[in-house]
XYZ file of C-alpha atoms in Angstrom:
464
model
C 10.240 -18.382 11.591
C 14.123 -17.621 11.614
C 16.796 -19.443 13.048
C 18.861 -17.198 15.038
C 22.550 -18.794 15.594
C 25.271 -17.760 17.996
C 28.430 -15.394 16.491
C 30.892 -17.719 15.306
C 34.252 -16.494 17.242
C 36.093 -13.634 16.362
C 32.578 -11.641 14.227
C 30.734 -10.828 17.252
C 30.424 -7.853 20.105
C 33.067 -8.355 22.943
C 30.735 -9.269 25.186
C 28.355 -6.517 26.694
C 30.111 -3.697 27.360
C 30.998 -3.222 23.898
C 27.157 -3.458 23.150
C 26.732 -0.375 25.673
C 29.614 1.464 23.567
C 28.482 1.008 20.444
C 24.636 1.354 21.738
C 25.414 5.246 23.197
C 27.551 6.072 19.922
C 24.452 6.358 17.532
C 22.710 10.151 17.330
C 19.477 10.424 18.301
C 17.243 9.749 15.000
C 13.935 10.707 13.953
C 11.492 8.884 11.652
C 10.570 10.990 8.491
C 6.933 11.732 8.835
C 6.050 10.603 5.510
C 7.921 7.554 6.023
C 5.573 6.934 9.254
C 3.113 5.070 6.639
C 5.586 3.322 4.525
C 7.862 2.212 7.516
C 9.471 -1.334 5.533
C 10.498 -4.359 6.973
C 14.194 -3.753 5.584
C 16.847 -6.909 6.181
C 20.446 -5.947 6.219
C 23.539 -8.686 5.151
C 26.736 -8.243 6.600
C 30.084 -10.944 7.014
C 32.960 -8.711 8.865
C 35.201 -11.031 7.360
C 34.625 -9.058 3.851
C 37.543 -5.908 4.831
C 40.332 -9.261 5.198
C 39.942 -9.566 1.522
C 42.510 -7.210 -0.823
C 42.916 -7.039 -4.474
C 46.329 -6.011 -4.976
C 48.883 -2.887 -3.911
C 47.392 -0.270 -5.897
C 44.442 -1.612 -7.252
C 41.057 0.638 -6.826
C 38.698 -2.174 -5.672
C 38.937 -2.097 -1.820
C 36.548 -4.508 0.131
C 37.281 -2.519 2.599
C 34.943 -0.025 1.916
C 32.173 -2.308 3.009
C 33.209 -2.407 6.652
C 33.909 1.294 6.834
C 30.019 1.542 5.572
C 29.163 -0.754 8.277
C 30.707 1.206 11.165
C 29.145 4.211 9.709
C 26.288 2.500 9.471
C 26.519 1.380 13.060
C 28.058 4.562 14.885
C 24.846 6.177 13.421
C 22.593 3.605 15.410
C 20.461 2.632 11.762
C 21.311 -1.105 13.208
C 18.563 -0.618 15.378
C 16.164 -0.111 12.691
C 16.489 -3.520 10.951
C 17.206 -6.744 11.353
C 21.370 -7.630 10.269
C 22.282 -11.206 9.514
C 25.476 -12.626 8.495
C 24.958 -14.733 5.360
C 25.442 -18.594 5.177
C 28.036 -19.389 2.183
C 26.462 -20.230 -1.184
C 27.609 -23.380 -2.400
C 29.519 -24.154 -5.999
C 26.292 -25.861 -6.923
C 24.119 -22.178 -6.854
C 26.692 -20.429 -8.490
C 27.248 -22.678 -11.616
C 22.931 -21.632 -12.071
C 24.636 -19.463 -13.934
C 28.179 -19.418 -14.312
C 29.705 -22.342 -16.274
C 31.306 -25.664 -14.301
C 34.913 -24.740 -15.131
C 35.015 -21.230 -14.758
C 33.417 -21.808 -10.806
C 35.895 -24.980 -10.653
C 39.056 -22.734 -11.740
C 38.163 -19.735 -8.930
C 37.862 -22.907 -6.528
C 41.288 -23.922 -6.701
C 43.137 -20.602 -8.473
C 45.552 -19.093 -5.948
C 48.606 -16.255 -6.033
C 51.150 -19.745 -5.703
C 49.222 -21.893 -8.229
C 48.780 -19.160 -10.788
C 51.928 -20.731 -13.146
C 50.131 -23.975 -13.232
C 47.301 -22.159 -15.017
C 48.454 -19.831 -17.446
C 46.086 -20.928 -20.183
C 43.261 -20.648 -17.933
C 44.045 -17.192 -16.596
C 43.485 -15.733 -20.529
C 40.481 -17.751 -20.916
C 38.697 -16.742 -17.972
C 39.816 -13.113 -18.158
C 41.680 -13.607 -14.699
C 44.905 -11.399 -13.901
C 44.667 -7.790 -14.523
C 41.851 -5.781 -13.629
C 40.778 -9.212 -11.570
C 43.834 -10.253 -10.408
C 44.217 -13.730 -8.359
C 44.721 -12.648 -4.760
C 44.384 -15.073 -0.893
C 41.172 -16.082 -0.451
C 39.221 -15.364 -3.835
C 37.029 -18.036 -3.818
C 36.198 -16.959 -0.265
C 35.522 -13.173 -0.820
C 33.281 -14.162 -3.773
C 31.056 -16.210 -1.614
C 30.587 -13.693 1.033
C 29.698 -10.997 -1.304
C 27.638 -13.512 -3.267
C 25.435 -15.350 -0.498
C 24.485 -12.028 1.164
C 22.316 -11.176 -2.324
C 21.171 -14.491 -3.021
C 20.257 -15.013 1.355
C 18.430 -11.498 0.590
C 16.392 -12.742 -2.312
C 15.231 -15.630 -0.110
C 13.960 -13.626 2.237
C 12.053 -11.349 -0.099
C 10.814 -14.613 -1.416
C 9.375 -15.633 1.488
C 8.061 -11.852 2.258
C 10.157 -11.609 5.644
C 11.511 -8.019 4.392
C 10.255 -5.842 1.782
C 13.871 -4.468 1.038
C 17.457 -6.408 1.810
C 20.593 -4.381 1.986
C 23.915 -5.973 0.337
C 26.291 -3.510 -0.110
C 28.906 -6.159 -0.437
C 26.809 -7.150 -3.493
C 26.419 -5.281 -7.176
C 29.387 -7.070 -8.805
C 27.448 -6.633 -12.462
C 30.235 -7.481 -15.169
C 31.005 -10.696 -14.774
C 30.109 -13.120 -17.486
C 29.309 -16.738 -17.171
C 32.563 -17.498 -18.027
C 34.497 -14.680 -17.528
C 35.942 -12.606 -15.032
C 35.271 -8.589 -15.749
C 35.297 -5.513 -14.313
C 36.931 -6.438 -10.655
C 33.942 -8.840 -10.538
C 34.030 -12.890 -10.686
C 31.027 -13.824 -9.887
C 27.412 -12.259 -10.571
C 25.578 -12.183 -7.733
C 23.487 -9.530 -9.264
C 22.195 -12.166 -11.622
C 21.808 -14.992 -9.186
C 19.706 -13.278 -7.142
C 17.481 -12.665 -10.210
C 17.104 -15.899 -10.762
C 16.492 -16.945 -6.953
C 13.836 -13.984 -7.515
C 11.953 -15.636 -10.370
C 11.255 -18.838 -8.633
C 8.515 -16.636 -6.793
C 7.650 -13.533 -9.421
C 7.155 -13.389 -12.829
C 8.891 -10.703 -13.539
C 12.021 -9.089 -11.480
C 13.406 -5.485 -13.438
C 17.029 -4.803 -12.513
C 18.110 -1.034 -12.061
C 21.779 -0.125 -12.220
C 22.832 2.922 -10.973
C 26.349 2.646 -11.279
C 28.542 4.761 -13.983
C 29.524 1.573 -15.928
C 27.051 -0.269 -17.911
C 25.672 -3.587 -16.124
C 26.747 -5.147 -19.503
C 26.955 -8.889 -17.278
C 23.041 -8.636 -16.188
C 22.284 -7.311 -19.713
C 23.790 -10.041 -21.226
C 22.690 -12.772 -18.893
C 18.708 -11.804 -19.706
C 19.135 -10.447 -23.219
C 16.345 -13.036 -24.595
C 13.790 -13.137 -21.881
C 10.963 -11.065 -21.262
C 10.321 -12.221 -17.296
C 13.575 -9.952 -16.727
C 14.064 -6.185 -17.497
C 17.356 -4.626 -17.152
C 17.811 -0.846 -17.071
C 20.938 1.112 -16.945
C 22.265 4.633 -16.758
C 25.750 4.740 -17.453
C 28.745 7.045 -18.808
C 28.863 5.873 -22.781
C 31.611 6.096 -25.405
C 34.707 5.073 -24.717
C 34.461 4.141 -21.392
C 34.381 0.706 -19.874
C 33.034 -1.723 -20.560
C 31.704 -0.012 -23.981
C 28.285 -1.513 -24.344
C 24.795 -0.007 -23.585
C 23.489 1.881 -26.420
C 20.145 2.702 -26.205
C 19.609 0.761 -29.376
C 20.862 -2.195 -27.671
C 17.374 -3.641 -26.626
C 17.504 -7.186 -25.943
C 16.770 -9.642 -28.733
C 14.098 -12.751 -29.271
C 11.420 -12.806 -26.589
C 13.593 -10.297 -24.747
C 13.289 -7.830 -27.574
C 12.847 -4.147 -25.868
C 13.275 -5.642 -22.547
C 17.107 -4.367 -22.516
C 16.856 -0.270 -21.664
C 19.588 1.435 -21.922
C 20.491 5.471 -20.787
C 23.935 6.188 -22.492
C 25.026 9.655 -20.520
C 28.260 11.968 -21.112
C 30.503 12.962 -18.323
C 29.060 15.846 -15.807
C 25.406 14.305 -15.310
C 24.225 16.592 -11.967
C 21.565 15.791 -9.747
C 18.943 17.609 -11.820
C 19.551 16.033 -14.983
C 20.364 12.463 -13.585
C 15.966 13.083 -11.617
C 14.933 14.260 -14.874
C 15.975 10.970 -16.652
C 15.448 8.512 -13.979
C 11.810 9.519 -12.195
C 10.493 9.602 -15.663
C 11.651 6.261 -17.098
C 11.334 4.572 -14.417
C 8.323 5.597 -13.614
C 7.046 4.759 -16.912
C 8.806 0.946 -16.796
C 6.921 0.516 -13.735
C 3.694 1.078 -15.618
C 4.052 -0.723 -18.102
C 6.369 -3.745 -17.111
C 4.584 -4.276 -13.443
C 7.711 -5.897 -11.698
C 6.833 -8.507 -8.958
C 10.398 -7.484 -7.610
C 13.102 -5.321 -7.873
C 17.078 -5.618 -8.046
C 18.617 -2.078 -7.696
C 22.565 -1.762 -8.089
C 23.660 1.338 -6.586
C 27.139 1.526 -7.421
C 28.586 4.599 -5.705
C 31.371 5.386 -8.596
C 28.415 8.025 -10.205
C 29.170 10.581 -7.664
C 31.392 13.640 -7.754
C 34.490 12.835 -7.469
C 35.274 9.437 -7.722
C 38.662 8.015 -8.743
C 37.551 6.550 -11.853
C 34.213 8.105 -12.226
C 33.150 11.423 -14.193
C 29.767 12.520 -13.224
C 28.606 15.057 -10.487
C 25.959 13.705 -8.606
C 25.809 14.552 -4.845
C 24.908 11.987 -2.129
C 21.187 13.652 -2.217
C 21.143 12.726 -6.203
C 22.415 9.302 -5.925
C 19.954 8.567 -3.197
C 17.133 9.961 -5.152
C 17.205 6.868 -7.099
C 16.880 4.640 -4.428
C 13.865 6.690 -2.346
C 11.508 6.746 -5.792
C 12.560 2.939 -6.473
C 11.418 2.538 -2.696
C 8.606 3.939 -3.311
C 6.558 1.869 -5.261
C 6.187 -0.455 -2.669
C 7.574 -3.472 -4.449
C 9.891 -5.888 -2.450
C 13.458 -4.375 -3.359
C 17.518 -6.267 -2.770
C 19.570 -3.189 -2.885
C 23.349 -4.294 -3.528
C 26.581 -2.063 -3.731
C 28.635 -1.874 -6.859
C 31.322 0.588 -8.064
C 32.649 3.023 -5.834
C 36.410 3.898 -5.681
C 36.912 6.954 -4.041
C 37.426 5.523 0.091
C 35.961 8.346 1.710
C 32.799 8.703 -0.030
C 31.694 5.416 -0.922
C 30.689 4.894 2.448
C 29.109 8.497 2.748
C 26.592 7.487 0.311
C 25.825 3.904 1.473
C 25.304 4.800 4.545
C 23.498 7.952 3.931
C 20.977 5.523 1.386
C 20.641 2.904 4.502
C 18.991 5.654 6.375
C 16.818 6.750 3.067
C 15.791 3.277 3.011
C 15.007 3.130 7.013
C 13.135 6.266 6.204
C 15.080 7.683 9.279
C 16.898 11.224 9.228
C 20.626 11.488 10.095
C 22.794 14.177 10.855
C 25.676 15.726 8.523
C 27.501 15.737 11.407
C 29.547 11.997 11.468
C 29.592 10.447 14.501
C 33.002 9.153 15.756
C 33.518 6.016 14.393
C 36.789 3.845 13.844
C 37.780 5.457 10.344
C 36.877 9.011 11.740
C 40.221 10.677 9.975
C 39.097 9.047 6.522
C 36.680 11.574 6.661
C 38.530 14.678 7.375
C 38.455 17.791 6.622
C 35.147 18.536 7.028
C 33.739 15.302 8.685
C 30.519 15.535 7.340
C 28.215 13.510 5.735
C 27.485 15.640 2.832
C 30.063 16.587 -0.090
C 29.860 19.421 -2.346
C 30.257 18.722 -6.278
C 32.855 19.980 -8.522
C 32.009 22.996 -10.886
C 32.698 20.568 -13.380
C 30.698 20.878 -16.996
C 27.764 18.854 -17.865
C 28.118 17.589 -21.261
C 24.417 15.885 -21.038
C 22.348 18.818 -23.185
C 18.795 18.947 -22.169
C 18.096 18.811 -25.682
C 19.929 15.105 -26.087
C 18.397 14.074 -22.542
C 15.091 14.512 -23.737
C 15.706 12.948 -27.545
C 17.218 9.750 -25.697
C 14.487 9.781 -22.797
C 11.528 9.764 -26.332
C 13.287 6.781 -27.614
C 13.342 4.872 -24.902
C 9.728 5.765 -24.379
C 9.180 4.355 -27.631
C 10.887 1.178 -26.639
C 8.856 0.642 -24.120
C 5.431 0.803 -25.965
C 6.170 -2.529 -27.193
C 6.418 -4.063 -24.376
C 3.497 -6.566 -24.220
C 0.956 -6.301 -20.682
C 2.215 -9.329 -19.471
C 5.452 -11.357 -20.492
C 5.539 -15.258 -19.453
C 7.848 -17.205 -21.073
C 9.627 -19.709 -19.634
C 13.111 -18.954 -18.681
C 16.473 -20.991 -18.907
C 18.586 -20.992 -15.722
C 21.147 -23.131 -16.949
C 21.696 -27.432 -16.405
C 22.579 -27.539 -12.836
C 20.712 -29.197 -10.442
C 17.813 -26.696 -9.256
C 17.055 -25.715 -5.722
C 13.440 -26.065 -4.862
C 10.849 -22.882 -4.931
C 10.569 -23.089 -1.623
C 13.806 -23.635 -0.354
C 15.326 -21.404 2.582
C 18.752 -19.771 3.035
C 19.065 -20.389 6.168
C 21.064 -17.268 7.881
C 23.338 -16.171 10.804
C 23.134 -13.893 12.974
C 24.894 -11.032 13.439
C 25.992 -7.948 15.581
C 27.802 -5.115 14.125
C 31.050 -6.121 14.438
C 34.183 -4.118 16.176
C 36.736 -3.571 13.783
C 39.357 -2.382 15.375
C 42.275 -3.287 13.236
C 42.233 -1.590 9.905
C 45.334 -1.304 7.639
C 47.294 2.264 7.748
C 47.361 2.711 4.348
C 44.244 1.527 2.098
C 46.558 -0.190 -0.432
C 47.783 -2.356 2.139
C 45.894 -5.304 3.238
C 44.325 -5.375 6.740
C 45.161 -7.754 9.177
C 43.435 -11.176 10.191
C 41.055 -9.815 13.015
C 41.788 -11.457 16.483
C 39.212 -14.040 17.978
C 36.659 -12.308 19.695
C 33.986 -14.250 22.169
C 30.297 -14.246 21.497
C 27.799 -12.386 21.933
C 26.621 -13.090 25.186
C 22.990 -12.026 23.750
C 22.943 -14.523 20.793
C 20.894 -17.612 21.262
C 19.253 -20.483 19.321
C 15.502 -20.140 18.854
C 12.282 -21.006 17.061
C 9.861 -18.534 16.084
């Protein structure tokens, strides 16, 4: 059974009068009736400590964006509806499963007053500009990292059917290489903590940048599909043409939907039921890894599609609905005020609980402003994506995937490190939504250290 553990100080409730507050906050929700049958054991990963951590003055990767979802998340009461757990840090040892010794070694001991010392090792590892070297990097990599790896474990060992990380998705980093605003790939490590129990995992990436670091980790294995949608042609990071289709034993098992700028909600279902749908068939997953990186939508800062929160989600209700144990993780997602719109919004798609457009009050209620609703219109903006080249890219890939053989099995390579045993456990914190009430002003600024906050006077040690 699990191991509940006290709050650590300082990432609890402030005793129980907060837990009243934050209780009466929620709207009243209502189960969908179709969801009645399918009602999943979802897990949820959460460390408040992930808004301390800040990229740079500037920069348009904000952490913070993750505890703004999770006061969303909590102010609309969709707590109640799973079980949240703080994740235990993943160790140097589980990271280097994939990532290389000295790449894990230099993010160890890299920091914004060492950085002269290691010039040369900034260019080879990629480290400085679009993943610059701020306090605590090491640090914010583990959090993000242990929540999707302490998620797999539990789908291993078939506590949940779907765990929540939407500190997770960080899909360009290399084994060696920093990329993308991402260090370390939890997307792949979770894979691989995945195949220790299933066969096959497929990995579904949502986001509007090719997942060109999961691609490349599983380009010659056949236990591991990857499929992306993505904006193509020049556009970072530049890879994912649908011819590129995984080589070796991995041959065809690399899918790839290369997309022009102004995909809409009815073009992005057209593309995604279908080949999904038909990757399911034919490549029978024993688990799924969905990335659901939020910079797709209308309006993000470095984004160019139109999808609405309803087209995004979309995605993540059909996934759900196969039925096959599922880690959703975060990803892209620049644009403050939506990103946690649509996490949240896909939180309560995955609860298979309605919420209102209304949003509650919640700590970053003038974020929201003007219209402080859930929902966002799209932009009149043109869709370059003909139906004509939709459906010529959709028949290719369908030809792709009639090679794929009824049942792949071979063997793969996780690296030299020192593996963890099949049936090891993660084991996991506790947690209670967390009260953040210090937040920085401005978003490029960094927020401050929270204060030390007592325990939850509810949290206690047990043994199921």
């Amino acid at each position: 059974g699990d191991r509940v553990f006290p709050s650590r100080a300082g990432r609890g409730w402030k005793g129980r009068v907060g837990l009243a507050q934050w209780t009466s906050a929620g709207p009243r929700r209502s189960i969908h009736p179709a969801a009645m049958e399918t009602k999943r054991r979802v897990a949820y990963f959460y460390d408040a400590e992930i808004g301390n951590y800040h990229y740079g003055q500037g920069h348009p990767m904000k952490p913070h964006r993750v505890r703004m979802t999770h006061n969303l998340v909590v102010n609309y009461g969709l707590y109640r509806e799973m079980e949240v757990f703080r994740p235990k840090p993943v160790s140097r040892d589980q990271m280097t499963r994939f990532h290389s010794d000295d790449y894990i070694n230099f993010l160890r001991v890299i920091n914004p007053d060492n950085m002269s010392e290691y010039l040369r090792h900034l260019q080879r590892f990629n480290v400085g500009e679009d993943c610059p070297v701020f306090d605590g990097l090491f640090e914010f990599c583990q959090l993000y990292t242990s929540g999707s790896i302490g998620g797999a474990v539990r789908l291993n060992n078939r506590k949940n059917d779907i765990v929540i990380n939407w500190a997770g998705g960080l899909h360009h980093a290399k084994k060696s290489e920093a990329s993308g605003f991402c260090y370390v790939n939890d997307c792949v490590l979770a894979i691989l903590e995945l195949l220790k129990h299933h066969q096959r995992v497929l990995y579904i990436d949502i986001d509007i940048h090719h997942g060109d670091g999961v691609e490349e980790a599983f380009y010659t294995t056949n236990r591991v599909m990857t499929a992306s949608f993505h904006k193509f042609g020049e556009y970072f990071p530049g890879t994912g043409d649908v011819q590129d289709i995984g080589a070796n034993e991995g041959e065809n098992y690399a899918i790839n939907f290369p997309l022009h700028d102004g995909m809409d909600d009815e073009s992005f279902t057209s593309i995604f039921r279908p080949v999904i749908g038909k990757i399911m068939e034919v490549f029978q997953p024993g688990a799924v890894v969905l990335q659901c990186g939020a910079d797709s939508l209308s309006g993000d800062r470095l984004g160019c599609f139109n999808l609405s929160l309803k087209g995004h989600a979309d995605c993540v209700e059909y996934v759900k609905s196969f039925g096959i144990p599922t880690l959703v993780l975060g990803g892209g997602g620049y644009t403050l005020r939506n990103v946690p719109r649509c996490w949240t919004y896909e939180t309560s798609v995955l609860l298979g609980v309605d919420i209102k457009d209304a949003l509650p009050y919640n700590d970053y209620f003038e974020y929201y402003g003007p219209d402080y609703r859930l929902h966002m219109p799209v932009s009149n903006m043109e869709n370059l994506n003909s139906p004509e080249y939709l459906q010529k890219t959709k028949v290719k890939i369908f030809d792709i995937l009639k090679q794929i053989e009824p049942a792949p099995g071979t063997q793969i390579e996780t690296g030299n490190s020192i593996q963890t045993p099949a049936d090891a456990e993660i084991p996991e914190e506790s947690v209670e939504p967390e009260n953040p009430d210090q937040r920085p002003a401005d978003p490029d600024q960094p927020p401050p250290a929270p204060e030390a906050a007592a325990s939850h006077p509810s949290a206690m040690e047990t043994d199921a």
